[in-house]
Amino acid sequence: MICWSYFVDQQVNSRVVSEVWKIGLDMKDVCDWKIMEKMVNKVIVDRKEEFAKSESEMAKLIDQSVSVGGSSYSNLDSLIEDINEMSLKTPQR
């Protein structure tokens, strides 16, 4: 993934993608065709295996999170329960 942040929180998102998740490159504030060409080459040739490994690890974590008992699954289940409880407490017309 090549990130070229433009507005507000995109700079933070771009930094997370490139430095934390390690699944892409941050273009910073520069965008000319020579730099873009180098970055595309890095993504699809030079660092292809590195990014693929990071993406695979992230996919495993996501699968665990959304599986029964995972954090996202549990949080969504909890939200649904809270909404159901609130709807039962609300007087019906």
mmCIF file of N, CA and C in Angstrom:
data_model
loop_
_atom_site.group_PDB
_atom_site.id
_atom_site.type_symbol
_atom_site.label_atom_id
_atom_site.label_comp_id
_atom_site.label_asym_id
_atom_site.label_seq_id
_atom_site.Cartn_x
_atom_site.Cartn_y
_atom_site.Cartn_z
ATOM 1 N N MET A 1 0.852 -1.162 0.000
ATOM 2 C CA MET A 1 0.000 0.000 0.000
ATOM 3 C C MET A 1 0.903 1.230 0.000
ATOM 4 N N ILE A 2 0.576 2.168 -0.828
ATOM 5 C CA ILE A 2 1.299 3.435 -0.843
ATOM 6 C C ILE A 2 0.349 4.493 -0.305
ATOM 7 N N CYS A 3 0.760 5.158 0.764
ATOM 8 C CA CYS A 3 -0.088 6.156 1.425
ATOM 9 C C CYS A 3 0.412 7.555 1.090
ATOM 10 N N TRP A 4 -0.489 8.384 0.638
ATOM 11 C CA TRP A 4 -0.171 9.779 0.375
ATOM 12 C C TRP A 4 -1.213 10.611 1.114
ATOM 13 N N SER A 5 -0.867 10.984 2.329
ATOM 14 C CA SER A 5 -1.834 11.696 3.169
ATOM 15 C C SER A 5 -2.065 13.097 2.628
ATOM 16 N N TYR A 6 -3.294 13.531 2.767
ATOM 17 C CA TYR A 6 -3.697 14.814 2.210
ATOM 18 C C TYR A 6 -4.380 15.703 3.242
ATOM 19 N N PHE A 7 -5.149 15.131 4.145
ATOM 20 C CA PHE A 7 -5.998 15.945 4.996
ATOM 21 C C PHE A 7 -6.149 15.331 6.382
ATOM 22 N N VAL A 8 -6.186 16.138 7.381
ATOM 23 C CA VAL A 8 -6.475 15.851 8.783
ATOM 24 C C VAL A 8 -5.811 14.570 9.295
ATOM 25 N N ASP A 9 -6.603 13.537 9.593
ATOM 26 C CA ASP A 9 -6.078 12.332 10.242
ATOM 27 C C ASP A 9 -5.381 11.380 9.275
ATOM 28 N N GLN A 10 -5.355 11.702 8.005
ATOM 29 C CA GLN A 10 -4.711 10.809 7.042
ATOM 30 C C GLN A 10 -3.218 10.660 7.311
ATOM 31 N N GLN A 11 -2.583 11.691 7.866
ATOM 32 C CA GLN A 11 -1.157 11.594 8.196
ATOM 33 C C GLN A 11 -0.930 10.537 9.266
ATOM 34 N N VAL A 12 -1.775 10.524 10.263
ATOM 35 C CA VAL A 12 -1.668 9.514 11.319
ATOM 36 C C VAL A 12 -1.943 8.130 10.741
ATOM 37 N N ASN A 13 -2.989 8.003 9.949
ATOM 38 C CA ASN A 13 -3.321 6.714 9.330
ATOM 39 C C ASN A 13 -2.168 6.207 8.472
ATOM 40 N N SER A 14 -1.571 7.102 7.705
ATOM 41 C CA SER A 14 -0.453 6.739 6.844
ATOM 42 C C SER A 14 0.736 6.242 7.660
ATOM 43 N N ARG A 15 1.002 6.905 8.762
ATOM 44 C CA ARG A 15 2.103 6.502 9.637
ATOM 45 C C ARG A 15 1.829 5.136 10.265
ATOM 46 N N VAL A 16 0.595 4.902 10.669
ATOM 47 C CA VAL A 16 0.234 3.601 11.252
ATOM 48 C C VAL A 16 0.426 2.492 10.219
ATOM 49 N N VAL A 17 -0.046 2.710 8.999
ATOM 50 C CA VAL A 17 0.092 1.706 7.937
ATOM 51 C C VAL A 17 1.561 1.392 7.667
ATOM 52 N N SER A 18 2.397 2.431 7.625
ATOM 53 C CA SER A 18 3.796 2.205 7.254
ATOM 54 C C SER A 18 4.692 1.803 8.422
ATOM 55 N N GLU A 19 4.505 2.398 9.601
ATOM 56 C CA GLU A 19 5.445 2.170 10.697
ATOM 57 C C GLU A 19 4.965 1.168 11.743
ATOM 58 N N VAL A 20 3.662 1.070 11.959
ATOM 59 C CA VAL A 20 3.145 0.160 12.984
ATOM 60 C C VAL A 20 2.758 -1.176 12.353
ATOM 61 N N TRP A 21 1.863 -1.135 11.372
ATOM 62 C CA TRP A 21 1.397 -2.363 10.735
ATOM 63 C C TRP A 21 2.414 -2.914 9.738
ATOM 64 N N LYS A 22 3.254 -2.024 9.207
ATOM 65 C CA LYS A 22 4.291 -2.403 8.233
ATOM 66 C C LYS A 22 3.720 -3.112 6.999
ATOM 67 N N ILE A 23 2.666 -2.520 6.448
ATOM 68 C CA ILE A 23 2.060 -3.091 5.240
ATOM 69 C C ILE A 23 2.053 -2.089 4.086
ATOM 70 N N GLY A 24 2.828 -1.017 4.217
ATOM 71 C CA GLY A 24 2.861 -0.031 3.150
ATOM 72 C C GLY A 24 3.940 1.004 3.358
ATOM 73 N N LEU A 25 3.966 1.968 2.456
ATOM 74 C CA LEU A 25 4.946 3.044 2.492
ATOM 75 C C LEU A 25 4.235 4.386 2.590
ATOM 76 N N ASP A 26 4.831 5.310 3.328
ATOM 77 C CA ASP A 26 4.291 6.659 3.504
ATOM 78 C C ASP A 26 5.003 7.591 2.532
ATOM 79 N N MET A 27 4.261 8.260 1.666
ATOM 80 C CA MET A 27 4.857 9.176 0.688
ATOM 81 C C MET A 27 5.210 10.518 1.302
ATOM 82 N N LYS A 28 4.827 10.750 2.530
ATOM 83 C CA LYS A 28 5.032 12.048 3.190
ATOM 84 C C LYS A 28 4.277 13.117 2.404
ATOM 85 N N ASP A 29 4.905 14.281 2.209
ATOM 86 C CA ASP A 29 4.215 15.390 1.545
ATOM 87 C C ASP A 29 4.594 15.532 0.074
ATOM 88 N N VAL A 30 5.424 14.630 -0.430
ATOM 89 C CA VAL A 30 5.951 14.760 -1.783
ATOM 90 C C VAL A 30 5.222 13.811 -2.726
ATOM 91 N N CYS A 31 4.916 14.320 -3.902
ATOM 92 C CA CYS A 31 4.312 13.429 -4.898
ATOM 93 C C CYS A 31 4.760 13.855 -6.289
ATOM 94 N N ASP A 32 5.911 13.352 -6.714
ATOM 95 C CA ASP A 32 6.270 13.525 -8.115
ATOM 96 C C ASP A 32 6.453 12.140 -8.724
ATOM 97 N N TRP A 33 6.445 12.047 -10.012
ATOM 98 C CA TRP A 33 6.382 10.743 -10.672
ATOM 99 C C TRP A 33 7.597 9.874 -10.398
ATOM 100 N N LYS A 34 8.793 10.484 -10.221
ATOM 101 C CA LYS A 34 9.994 9.687 -9.949
ATOM 102 C C LYS A 34 9.905 9.017 -8.582
ATOM 103 N N ILE A 35 9.452 9.763 -7.598
ATOM 104 C CA ILE A 35 9.296 9.199 -6.252
ATOM 105 C C ILE A 35 8.208 8.132 -6.265
ATOM 106 N N MET A 36 7.104 8.412 -6.943
ATOM 107 C CA MET A 36 6.017 7.436 -7.042
ATOM 108 C C MET A 36 6.509 6.149 -7.708
ATOM 109 N N GLU A 37 7.281 6.282 -8.762
ATOM 110 C CA GLU A 37 7.817 5.112 -9.461
ATOM 111 C C GLU A 37 8.703 4.275 -8.527
ATOM 112 N N LYS A 38 9.561 4.938 -7.756
ATOM 113 C CA LYS A 38 10.429 4.229 -6.808
ATOM 114 C C LYS A 38 9.609 3.505 -5.749
ATOM 115 N N MET A 39 8.577 4.172 -5.250
ATOM 116 C CA MET A 39 7.751 3.567 -4.201
ATOM 117 C C MET A 39 6.970 2.369 -4.738
ATOM 118 N N VAL A 40 6.429 2.482 -5.925
ATOM 119 C CA VAL A 40 5.708 1.353 -6.519
ATOM 120 C C VAL A 40 6.663 0.176 -6.690
ATOM 121 N N ASN A 41 7.871 0.453 -7.151
ATOM 122 C CA ASN A 41 8.871 -0.599 -7.318
ATOM 123 C C ASN A 41 9.214 -1.251 -5.975
ATOM 124 N N LYS A 42 9.330 -0.439 -4.926
ATOM 125 C CA LYS A 42 9.607 -0.990 -3.593
ATOM 126 C C LYS A 42 8.490 -1.920 -3.144
ATOM 127 N N VAL A 43 7.253 -1.492 -3.359
ATOM 128 C CA VAL A 43 6.105 -2.273 -2.892
ATOM 129 C C VAL A 43 5.967 -3.585 -3.658
ATOM 130 N N ILE A 44 6.097 -3.543 -4.977
ATOM 131 C CA ILE A 44 5.822 -4.753 -5.762
ATOM 132 C C ILE A 44 7.053 -5.610 -6.044
ATOM 133 N N VAL A 45 8.264 -5.087 -5.764
ATOM 134 C CA VAL A 45 9.470 -5.869 -6.028
ATOM 135 C C VAL A 45 10.329 -6.008 -4.773
ATOM 136 N N ASP A 46 10.893 -4.903 -4.316
ATOM 137 C CA ASP A 46 11.899 -4.934 -3.252
ATOM 138 C C ASP A 46 11.378 -5.450 -1.917
ATOM 139 N N ARG A 47 10.205 -4.997 -1.506
ATOM 140 C CA ARG A 47 9.710 -5.336 -0.168
ATOM 141 C C ARG A 47 8.438 -6.180 -0.213
ATOM 142 N N LYS A 48 8.192 -6.802 -1.341
ATOM 143 C CA LYS A 48 6.975 -7.588 -1.548
ATOM 144 C C LYS A 48 6.794 -8.653 -0.466
ATOM 145 N N GLU A 49 7.830 -9.429 -0.201
ATOM 146 C CA GLU A 49 7.734 -10.516 0.775
ATOM 147 C C GLU A 49 7.530 -9.987 2.192
ATOM 148 N N GLU A 50 8.208 -8.891 2.523
ATOM 149 C CA GLU A 50 8.055 -8.283 3.853
ATOM 150 C C GLU A 50 6.613 -7.843 4.081
ATOM 151 N N PHE A 51 6.037 -7.166 3.086
ATOM 152 C CA PHE A 51 4.658 -6.703 3.216
ATOM 153 C C PHE A 51 3.688 -7.879 3.251
ATOM 154 N N ALA A 52 3.947 -8.894 2.442
ATOM 155 C CA ALA A 52 3.076 -10.075 2.425
ATOM 156 C C ALA A 52 3.078 -10.768 3.784
ATOM 157 N N LYS A 53 4.234 -10.849 4.416
ATOM 158 C CA LYS A 53 4.333 -11.471 5.741
ATOM 159 C C LYS A 53 3.536 -10.663 6.768
ATOM 160 N N SER A 54 3.710 -9.340 6.759
ATOM 161 C CA SER A 54 2.969 -8.481 7.690
ATOM 162 C C SER A 54 1.468 -8.584 7.458
ATOM 163 N N GLU A 55 1.060 -8.616 6.197
ATOM 164 C CA GLU A 55 -0.363 -8.729 5.870
ATOM 165 C C GLU A 55 -0.929 -10.060 6.344
ATOM 166 N N SER A 56 -0.155 -11.120 6.190
ATOM 167 C CA SER A 56 -0.593 -12.444 6.629
ATOM 168 C C SER A 56 -0.765 -12.490 8.147
ATOM 169 N N GLU A 57 0.193 -11.901 8.866
ATOM 170 C CA GLU A 57 0.102 -11.855 10.331
ATOM 171 C C GLU A 57 -1.117 -11.053 10.770
ATOM 172 N N MET A 58 -1.366 -9.927 10.084
ATOM 173 C CA MET A 58 -2.515 -9.100 10.428
ATOM 174 C C MET A 58 -3.817 -9.843 10.139
ATOM 175 N N ALA A 59 -3.870 -10.568 9.040
ATOM 176 C CA ALA A 59 -5.071 -11.333 8.687
ATOM 177 C C ALA A 59 -5.384 -12.371 9.759
ATOM 178 N N LYS A 60 -4.361 -13.026 10.296
ATOM 179 C CA LYS A 60 -4.568 -14.009 11.365
ATOM 180 C C LYS A 60 -5.148 -13.343 12.609
ATOM 181 N N LEU A 61 -4.595 -12.176 12.971
ATOM 182 C CA LEU A 61 -5.102 -11.454 14.142
ATOM 183 C C LEU A 61 -6.554 -11.030 13.942
ATOM 184 N N ILE A 62 -6.873 -10.585 12.743
ATOM 185 C CA ILE A 62 -8.247 -10.168 12.448
ATOM 186 C C ILE A 62 -9.190 -11.359 12.536
ATOM 187 N N ASP A 63 -8.779 -12.486 11.966
ATOM 188 C CA ASP A 63 -9.609 -13.698 12.037
ATOM 189 C C ASP A 63 -9.878 -14.093 13.483
ATOM 190 N N GLN A 64 -8.846 -14.031 14.326
ATOM 191 C CA GLN A 64 -9.013 -14.367 15.745
ATOM 192 C C GLN A 64 -9.971 -13.395 16.416
ATOM 193 N N SER A 65 -9.847 -12.132 16.074
ATOM 194 C CA SER A 65 -10.656 -11.093 16.701
ATOM 195 C C SER A 65 -12.142 -11.229 16.384
ATOM 196 N N VAL A 66 -12.464 -11.619 15.152
ATOM 197 C CA VAL A 66 -13.875 -11.703 14.759
ATOM 198 C C VAL A 66 -14.471 -13.091 14.968
ATOM 199 N N SER A 67 -13.651 -14.059 15.371
ATOM 200 C CA SER A 67 -14.155 -15.404 15.665
ATOM 201 C C SER A 67 -14.867 -15.407 17.012
ATOM 202 N N VAL A 68 -15.690 -16.415 17.235
ATOM 203 C CA VAL A 68 -16.399 -16.542 18.511
ATOM 204 C C VAL A 68 -15.378 -16.503 19.647
ATOM 205 N N GLY A 69 -15.615 -15.607 20.608
ATOM 206 C CA GLY A 69 -14.707 -15.450 21.736
ATOM 207 C C GLY A 69 -13.630 -14.404 21.510
ATOM 208 N N GLY A 70 -13.471 -13.944 20.270
ATOM 209 C CA GLY A 70 -12.482 -12.910 19.971
ATOM 210 C C GLY A 70 -12.945 -11.552 20.476
ATOM 211 N N SER A 71 -12.018 -10.597 20.537
ATOM 212 C CA SER A 71 -12.346 -9.288 21.109
ATOM 213 C C SER A 71 -13.418 -8.544 20.310
ATOM 214 N N SER A 72 -13.316 -8.507 18.998
ATOM 215 C CA SER A 72 -14.325 -7.807 18.193
ATOM 216 C C SER A 72 -15.677 -8.495 18.285
ATOM 217 N N TYR A 73 -15.668 -9.812 18.253
ATOM 218 C CA TYR A 73 -16.907 -10.581 18.382
ATOM 219 C C TYR A 73 -17.565 -10.277 19.723
ATOM 220 N N SER A 74 -16.770 -10.319 20.790
ATOM 221 C CA SER A 74 -17.301 -10.079 22.138
ATOM 222 C C SER A 74 -17.813 -8.652 22.294
ATOM 223 N N ASN A 75 -17.073 -7.689 21.748
ATOM 224 C CA ASN A 75 -17.500 -6.294 21.850
ATOM 225 C C ASN A 75 -18.797 -6.045 21.090
ATOM 226 N N LEU A 76 -18.933 -6.623 19.903
ATOM 227 C CA LEU A 76 -20.172 -6.470 19.140
ATOM 228 C C LEU A 76 -21.330 -7.141 19.868
ATOM 229 N N ASP A 77 -21.086 -8.310 20.413
ATOM 230 C CA ASP A 77 -22.107 -9.025 21.178
ATOM 231 C C ASP A 77 -22.557 -8.192 22.377
ATOM 232 N N SER A 78 -21.597 -7.584 23.057
ATOM 233 C CA SER A 78 -21.905 -6.732 24.211
ATOM 234 C C SER A 78 -22.721 -5.508 23.787
ATOM 235 N N LEU A 79 -22.372 -4.907 22.664
ATOM 236 C CA LEU A 79 -23.120 -3.758 22.154
ATOM 237 C C LEU A 79 -24.562 -4.153 21.841
ATOM 238 N N ILE A 80 -24.744 -5.292 21.215
ATOM 239 C CA ILE A 80 -26.094 -5.772 20.889
ATOM 240 C C ILE A 80 -26.906 -5.988 22.164
ATOM 241 N N GLU A 81 -26.286 -6.578 23.175
ATOM 242 C CA GLU A 81 -26.975 -6.782 24.454
ATOM 243 C C GLU A 81 -27.370 -5.450 25.081
ATOM 244 N N ASP A 82 -26.458 -4.473 25.061
ATOM 245 C CA ASP A 82 -26.760 -3.154 25.622
ATOM 246 C C ASP A 82 -27.926 -2.498 24.897
ATOM 247 N N ILE A 83 -27.941 -2.578 23.588
ATOM 248 C CA ILE A 83 -29.031 -1.981 22.806
ATOM 249 C C ILE A 83 -30.350 -2.676 23.118
ATOM 250 N N ASN A 84 -30.317 -3.995 23.217
ATOM 251 C CA ASN A 84 -31.539 -4.735 23.564
ATOM 252 C C ASN A 84 -32.052 -4.333 24.940
ATOM 253 N N GLU A 85 -31.158 -4.206 25.915
ATOM 254 C CA GLU A 85 -31.563 -3.797 27.264
ATOM 255 C C GLU A 85 -32.154 -2.397 27.252
ATOM 256 N N MET A 86 -31.545 -1.484 26.495
ATOM 257 C CA MET A 86 -32.059 -0.114 26.425
ATOM 258 C C MET A 86 -33.434 -0.089 25.777
ATOM 259 N N SER A 87 -33.644 -0.913 24.774
ATOM 260 C CA SER A 87 -34.946 -0.911 24.099
ATOM 261 C C SER A 87 -36.029 -1.496 24.998
ATOM 262 N N LEU A 88 -35.665 -2.414 25.883
ATOM 263 C CA LEU A 88 -36.641 -2.978 26.815
ATOM 264 C C LEU A 88 -37.021 -1.972 27.901
ATOM 265 N N LYS A 89 -36.090 -1.083 28.255
ATOM 266 C CA LYS A 89 -36.342 -0.087 29.298
ATOM 267 C C LYS A 89 -37.131 1.105 28.775
ATOM 268 N N THR A 90 -37.121 1.317 27.468
ATOM 269 C CA THR A 90 -37.814 2.456 26.873
ATOM 270 C C THR A 90 -39.306 2.171 26.828
ATOM 271 N N PRO A 91 -40.120 3.119 27.335
ATOM 272 C CA PRO A 91 -41.571 2.905 27.302
ATOM 273 C C PRO A 91 -42.069 2.815 25.859
ATOM 274 N N GLN A 92 -42.925 1.850 25.616
ATOM 275 C CA GLN A 92 -43.486 1.649 24.278
ATOM 276 C C GLN A 92 -44.709 2.530 24.110
ATOM 277 N N ARG A 93 -44.940 3.016 22.923
ATOM 278 C CA ARG A 93 -46.090 3.891 22.650
ATOM 279 C C ARG A 93 -47.278 3.096 22.258
#
